[in-house]
CSV table of C-alpha atoms in Angstrom, one decimal:
chain,number,residue,atom,x,y,z
A,863,ASP,CA,-54.2,-15.9,78.6
A,864,ALA,CA,-53.7,-14.0,81.4
A,865,ASP,CA,-52.5,-10.0,81.5
A,866,VAL,CA,-50.5,-10.3,84.1
A,867,THR,CA,-48.6,-13.4,84.6
A,868,GLN,CA,-46.4,-14.6,87.6
A,869,THR,CA,-43.8,-16.8,87.7
A,870,PRO,CA,-43.4,-19.5,89.3
A,871,ARG,CA,-46.9,-20.2,90.7
A,872,ASN,CA,-45.5,-21.9,93.7
A,873,ARG,CA,-41.4,-22.0,95.2
A,874,ILE,CA,-40.3,-23.7,98.1
A,875,THR,CA,-36.4,-23.0,99.2
A,876,LYS,CA,-34.0,-22.9,101.9
A,877,THR,CA,-32.7,-20.1,103.8
A,878,GLY,CA,-30.0,-18.2,102.4
A,879,LYS,CA,-30.7,-19.0,98.6
A,880,ARG,CA,-31.4,-16.7,96.0
A,881,ILE,CA,-34.7,-16.4,94.4
A,882,MET,CA,-36.4,-14.1,92.0
A,883,LEU,CA,-39.8,-14.2,91.0
A,884,GLU,CA,-40.8,-12.7,87.6
A,885,CYS,CA,-43.8,-10.8,86.2
A,886,SER,CA,-44.5,-10.2,83.3
A,887,GLN,CA,-47.7,-7.8,81.4
A,888,THR,CA,-49.6,-7.3,78.2
A,889,LYS,CA,-51.7,-4.8,79.2
A,890,GLY,CA,-49.3,-2.2,78.0
A,891,HIS,CA,-49.4,-0.7,81.5
A,892,ASP,CA,-46.2,1.8,82.9
A,893,ARG,CA,-46.8,1.1,86.2
A,894,MET,CA,-45.5,-2.2,88.2
A,895,TYR,CA,-46.0,-3.1,92.1
A,896,TRP,CA,-44.8,-6.0,94.5
A,897,TYR,CA,-46.8,-6.6,97.4
A,898,ARG,CA,-46.4,-9.3,99.5
A,899,GLN,CA,-49.4,-10.3,101.6
A,900,ASP,CA,-49.7,-12.2,105.0
A,901,PRO,CA,-52.4,-13.6,106.7
A,902,GLY,CA,-54.0,-11.4,108.7
A,903,LEU,CA,-52.4,-8.2,107.5
A,904,GLY,CA,-53.4,-7.7,104.1
A,905,LEU,CA,-51.1,-6.3,101.1
A,906,ARG,CA,-48.0,-4.1,101.6
A,907,LEU,CA,-46.2,-3.1,99.1
A,908,ILE,CA,-42.3,-3.9,98.6
A,909,TYR,CA,-41.3,-2.0,95.7
A,910,TYR,CA,-43.1,-0.1,92.5
A,911,SER,CA,-42.0,1.3,89.1
A,912,PHE,CA,-43.9,4.1,87.1
A,913,ASP,CA,-41.7,3.1,84.0
A,914,VAL,CA,-38.0,1.7,83.1
A,915,LYS,CA,-35.8,3.7,84.6
A,916,ASP,CA,-38.2,4.9,87.6
A,917,ILE,CA,-38.3,2.3,90.2
A,918,ASN,CA,-39.0,2.9,94.1
A,919,LYS,CA,-39.0,1.4,97.9
A,920,GLY,CA,-42.5,0.9,99.1
A,921,GLU,CA,-43.2,0.3,102.7
A,922,ILE,CA,-40.9,-3.4,103.2
A,923,SER,CA,-38.2,-3.4,100.5
A,924,ASP,CA,-35.7,-4.4,103.2
A,925,GLY,CA,-34.3,-7.9,101.8
A,926,TYR,CA,-35.8,-7.5,98.6
A,927,SER,CA,-34.5,-5.6,94.9
A,928,VAL,CA,-36.1,-5.6,91.7
A,929,SER,CA,-35.5,-5.1,87.8
A,930,ARG,CA,-37.2,-3.2,85.9
A,931,GLN,CA,-35.9,-5.1,82.0
A,932,ALA,CA,-39.0,-3.9,80.2
A,933,GLN,CA,-41.9,-2.2,80.1
A,934,ALA,CA,-43.7,-5.2,80.0
A,935,LYS,CA,-41.0,-7.2,83.1
A,936,PHE,CA,-40.7,-6.7,86.7
A,937,SER,CA,-38.6,-8.7,88.5
A,938,LEU,CA,-38.6,-9.3,92.1
A,939,SER,CA,-35.3,-10.1,93.6
A,940,LEU,CA,-34.9,-11.9,97.3
A,941,GLU,CA,-30.9,-11.9,97.7
A,942,SER,CA,-30.5,-13.9,100.7
A,943,ALA,CA,-34.3,-15.4,101.8
A,944,ILE,CA,-35.3,-16.2,105.3
A,945,PRO,CA,-37.9,-18.1,107.0
A,946,ASN,CA,-40.5,-14.9,107.5
A,947,GLN,CA,-40.2,-14.0,104.1
A,948,THR,CA,-42.4,-16.5,103.2
A,949,ALA,CA,-45.4,-15.5,101.6
A,950,LEU,CA,-48.3,-14.8,99.0
A,951,TYR,CA,-46.5,-12.1,96.6
A,952,PHE,CA,-48.5,-10.3,94.0
A,953,CYS,CA,-47.4,-8.2,91.2
A,954,ALA,CA,-49.8,-5.9,89.8
A,955,THR,CA,-50.0,-3.1,86.5
A,956,SER,CA,-52.1,0.2,86.2
A,957,ASP,CA,-52.7,2.5,83.8
A,958,PHE,CA,-51.4,6.1,84.7
A,959,ARG,CA,-53.7,8.0,81.9
A,960,GLY,CA,-57.4,6.6,83.1
A,961,ARG,CA,-58.9,8.4,86.2
A,962,ALA,CA,-59.9,5.4,88.0
A,963,ARG,CA,-57.0,3.7,87.3
A,964,PRO,CA,-57.7,0.5,89.3
A,965,GLN,CA,-54.8,-1.9,89.6
A,966,HIS,CA,-54.5,-5.5,87.9
A,967,PHE,CA,-53.3,-7.9,89.8
A,968,GLY,CA,-51.3,-11.8,88.8
A,969,ASP,CA,-52.6,-14.8,90.0
A,970,GLY,CA,-49.6,-15.1,92.9
A,971,THR,CA,-46.7,-16.6,93.9
A,972,ARG,CA,-46.6,-18.0,97.1
A,973,LEU,CA,-43.3,-19.0,98.3
A,974,SER,CA,-42.0,-20.7,101.2
A,975,ILE,CA,-38.6,-20.8,102.7
A,976,LEU,CA,-37.5,-23.2,104.9
B,964,GLU,CA,-48.5,8.2,106.8
B,965,LEU,CA,-51.7,6.5,105.9
B,966,LYS,CA,-53.7,4.3,107.8
B,967,VAL,CA,-56.6,1.8,106.4
B,968,GLU,CA,-59.1,0.4,108.8
B,969,GLN,CA,-61.5,-2.4,108.3
B,970,ASN,CA,-64.4,-3.4,110.3
B,971,PRO,CA,-64.8,-6.0,110.7
B,972,LEU,CA,-62.3,-8.3,110.1
B,973,PHE,CA,-64.1,-11.8,110.3
B,974,LEU,CA,-68.5,-11.8,109.4
B,975,SER,CA,-70.6,-15.2,109.4
B,976,MET,CA,-73.8,-13.9,107.8
B,977,GLN,CA,-76.7,-16.1,106.8
B,978,GLU,CA,-78.3,-16.5,103.4
B,979,GLY,CA,-80.7,-13.2,102.1
B,980,LYS,CA,-79.4,-11.4,105.2
B,981,ASN,CA,-77.9,-7.4,104.9
B,982,TYR,CA,-74.6,-6.5,106.2
B,983,THR,CA,-72.2,-3.8,106.0
B,984,ILE,CA,-68.0,-3.7,105.7
B,985,TYR,CA,-66.6,-0.1,107.0
B,986,CYS,CA,-63.4,1.4,105.9
B,987,ASN,CA,-62.1,3.9,107.5
B,988,TYR,CA,-58.9,5.7,106.7
B,989,SER,CA,-56.9,8.5,108.3
B,990,THR,CA,-55.6,11.2,105.4
B,991,THR,CA,-57.1,12.5,102.7
B,992,SER,CA,-57.7,10.8,99.3
B,993,ASP,CA,-59.0,11.1,95.9
B,994,ARG,CA,-59.4,7.4,95.4
B,995,LEU,CA,-60.6,4.2,96.8
B,996,TYR,CA,-60.7,0.7,95.7
B,997,TRP,CA,-62.5,-2.5,96.7
B,998,TYR,CA,-60.9,-5.5,95.7
B,999,ARG,CA,-62.5,-9.2,96.1
B,1000,GLN,CA,-60.1,-12.1,97.0
B,1001,ASP,CA,-61.5,-16.4,96.7
B,1002,PRO,CA,-59.2,-18.3,99.0
B,1003,GLY,CA,-56.1,-18.9,96.7
B,1004,LYS,CA,-56.7,-16.8,94.0
B,1005,SER,CA,-55.8,-13.0,92.9
B,1006,LEU,CA,-57.3,-9.9,93.6
B,1007,GLU,CA,-60.8,-8.6,91.2
B,1008,SER,CA,-61.5,-5.3,91.0
B,1009,LEU,CA,-64.9,-4.6,92.6
B,1010,PHE,CA,-65.2,-0.5,92.9
B,1011,VAL,CA,-63.3,2.7,92.3
B,1012,LEU,CA,-64.7,5.5,94.4
B,1013,LEU,CA,-63.3,8.8,93.2
B,1014,SER,CA,-65.8,12.0,94.4
B,1015,ASN,CA,-67.4,12.3,97.5
B,1016,GLY,CA,-70.6,10.6,97.5
B,1017,ALA,CA,-69.9,8.3,94.8
B,1018,VAL,CA,-72.0,5.2,94.8
B,1019,LYS,CA,-71.5,2.3,93.2
B,1020,GLN,CA,-73.5,-0.8,92.5
B,1021,GLU,CA,-73.1,-4.0,91.4
B,1022,GLY,CA,-75.8,-6.9,91.9
B,1023,ARG,CA,-76.2,-7.6,95.9
B,1024,LEU,CA,-72.3,-5.2,96.1
B,1025,MET,CA,-73.1,-1.0,96.8
B,1026,ALA,CA,-70.1,0.9,97.7
B,1027,SER,CA,-69.8,4.1,98.8
B,1028,LEU,CA,-67.2,6.7,99.9
B,1029,ASP,CA,-67.9,9.7,101.9
B,1030,THR,CA,-64.6,11.7,101.7
B,1031,LYS,CA,-64.9,14.4,104.3
B,1032,ALA,CA,-65.6,11.3,107.0
B,1033,ARG,CA,-63.2,9.5,105.3
B,1034,LEU,CA,-65.1,6.4,105.2
B,1035,SER,CA,-66.5,4.2,102.8
B,1036,THR,CA,-68.6,1.2,103.4
B,1037,LEU,CA,-69.4,-2.0,101.1
B,1038,HIS,CA,-73.1,-3.0,101.6
B,1039,ILE,CA,-74.4,-6.2,101.2
B,1040,THR,CA,-78.1,-7.2,100.0
B,1041,ALA,CA,-79.6,-10.3,100.7
B,1042,ALA,CA,-76.7,-12.5,101.0
B,1043,VAL,CA,-75.6,-15.5,99.1
B,1044,HIS,CA,-73.3,-18.0,99.0
B,1045,ASP,CA,-71.4,-17.0,95.8
B,1046,LEU,CA,-70.6,-14.1,97.6
B,1047,SER,CA,-68.2,-16.0,100.2
B,1048,ALA,CA,-64.9,-14.5,99.9
B,1049,THR,CA,-62.6,-11.8,101.6
B,1050,TYR,CA,-63.0,-8.2,100.7
B,1051,PHE,CA,-60.4,-5.3,100.8
B,1052,CYS,CA,-60.4,-1.9,101.0
B,1053,ALA,CA,-57.5,0.5,99.5
B,1054,VAL,CA,-56.5,3.5,99.5
B,1055,GLU,CA,-54.4,5.9,97.1
B,1056,GLN,CA,-52.1,7.7,99.6
B,1057,GLY,CA,-52.5,11.1,98.4
B,1058,GLY,CA,-51.8,11.3,94.5
B,1059,SER,CA,-49.0,9.0,94.9
B,1060,GLU,CA,-50.8,6.3,92.5
B,1061,LYS,CA,-49.4,4.1,95.6
B,1062,LEU,CA,-51.9,1.8,97.3
B,1063,VAL,CA,-52.5,0.9,101.4
B,1064,PHE,CA,-54.5,-2.1,101.6
B,1065,GLY,CA,-57.2,-2.9,104.9
B,1066,LYS,CA,-56.4,-6.0,106.4
B,1067,GLY,CA,-59.5,-7.9,104.3
B,1068,THR,CA,-62.7,-8.6,105.5
B,1069,LYS,CA,-63.7,-12.2,105.3
B,1070,LEU,CA,-66.5,-13.1,104.6
B,1071,THR,CA,-68.7,-16.2,104.9
B,1072,VAL,CA,-72.2,-16.8,104.0
B,1073,ASN,CA,-73.9,-19.7,105.4
B,1074,PRO,CA,-77.3,-21.5,104.1
């Protein structure tokens, strides 16, 4: 089983719809992150959370919201989806206790907004 | 504001050849990461570089870090087709635990 699980893996929806992407992890990490990836742009940080009560905006948070329901769960919502939010979305986790603390990524959610 | 630049963005090379991917960043940082991404897949952590002069090697890949020059390199030795992927460097922003990614280098190794 994957350590960082994202659902759904693929989603096609229409402009104006509310969408929720979910991320759960079994790694026991406190830190969780949401990124979007667009062709040629690398990954950009949307929101991040250092624990259940600590949620912060990233580089491109407009149009998105998040919820940290538990240490292991971090959800990303698009309140009213628009076509330019079509992208590949990744959730990641990290362990602040390690000096190296690499981020570990889920398999991604491919979101298409028509 | 931290900016991370990779070059080249696209690299086509023949099997058996050597090449280097460069990652420049604009502000001081303690941590630099290299990731690999296969098409349609997740990102896999390759290397973590934590100090000036750090060098890490895994198979045909070797990464190094020069914090004074704000430069990391990913050197590919005797490339093989299985190395075809997109490689990202990511730099931690001032101890914040937030990463800023480069745009990635798409590597294609041809027979």
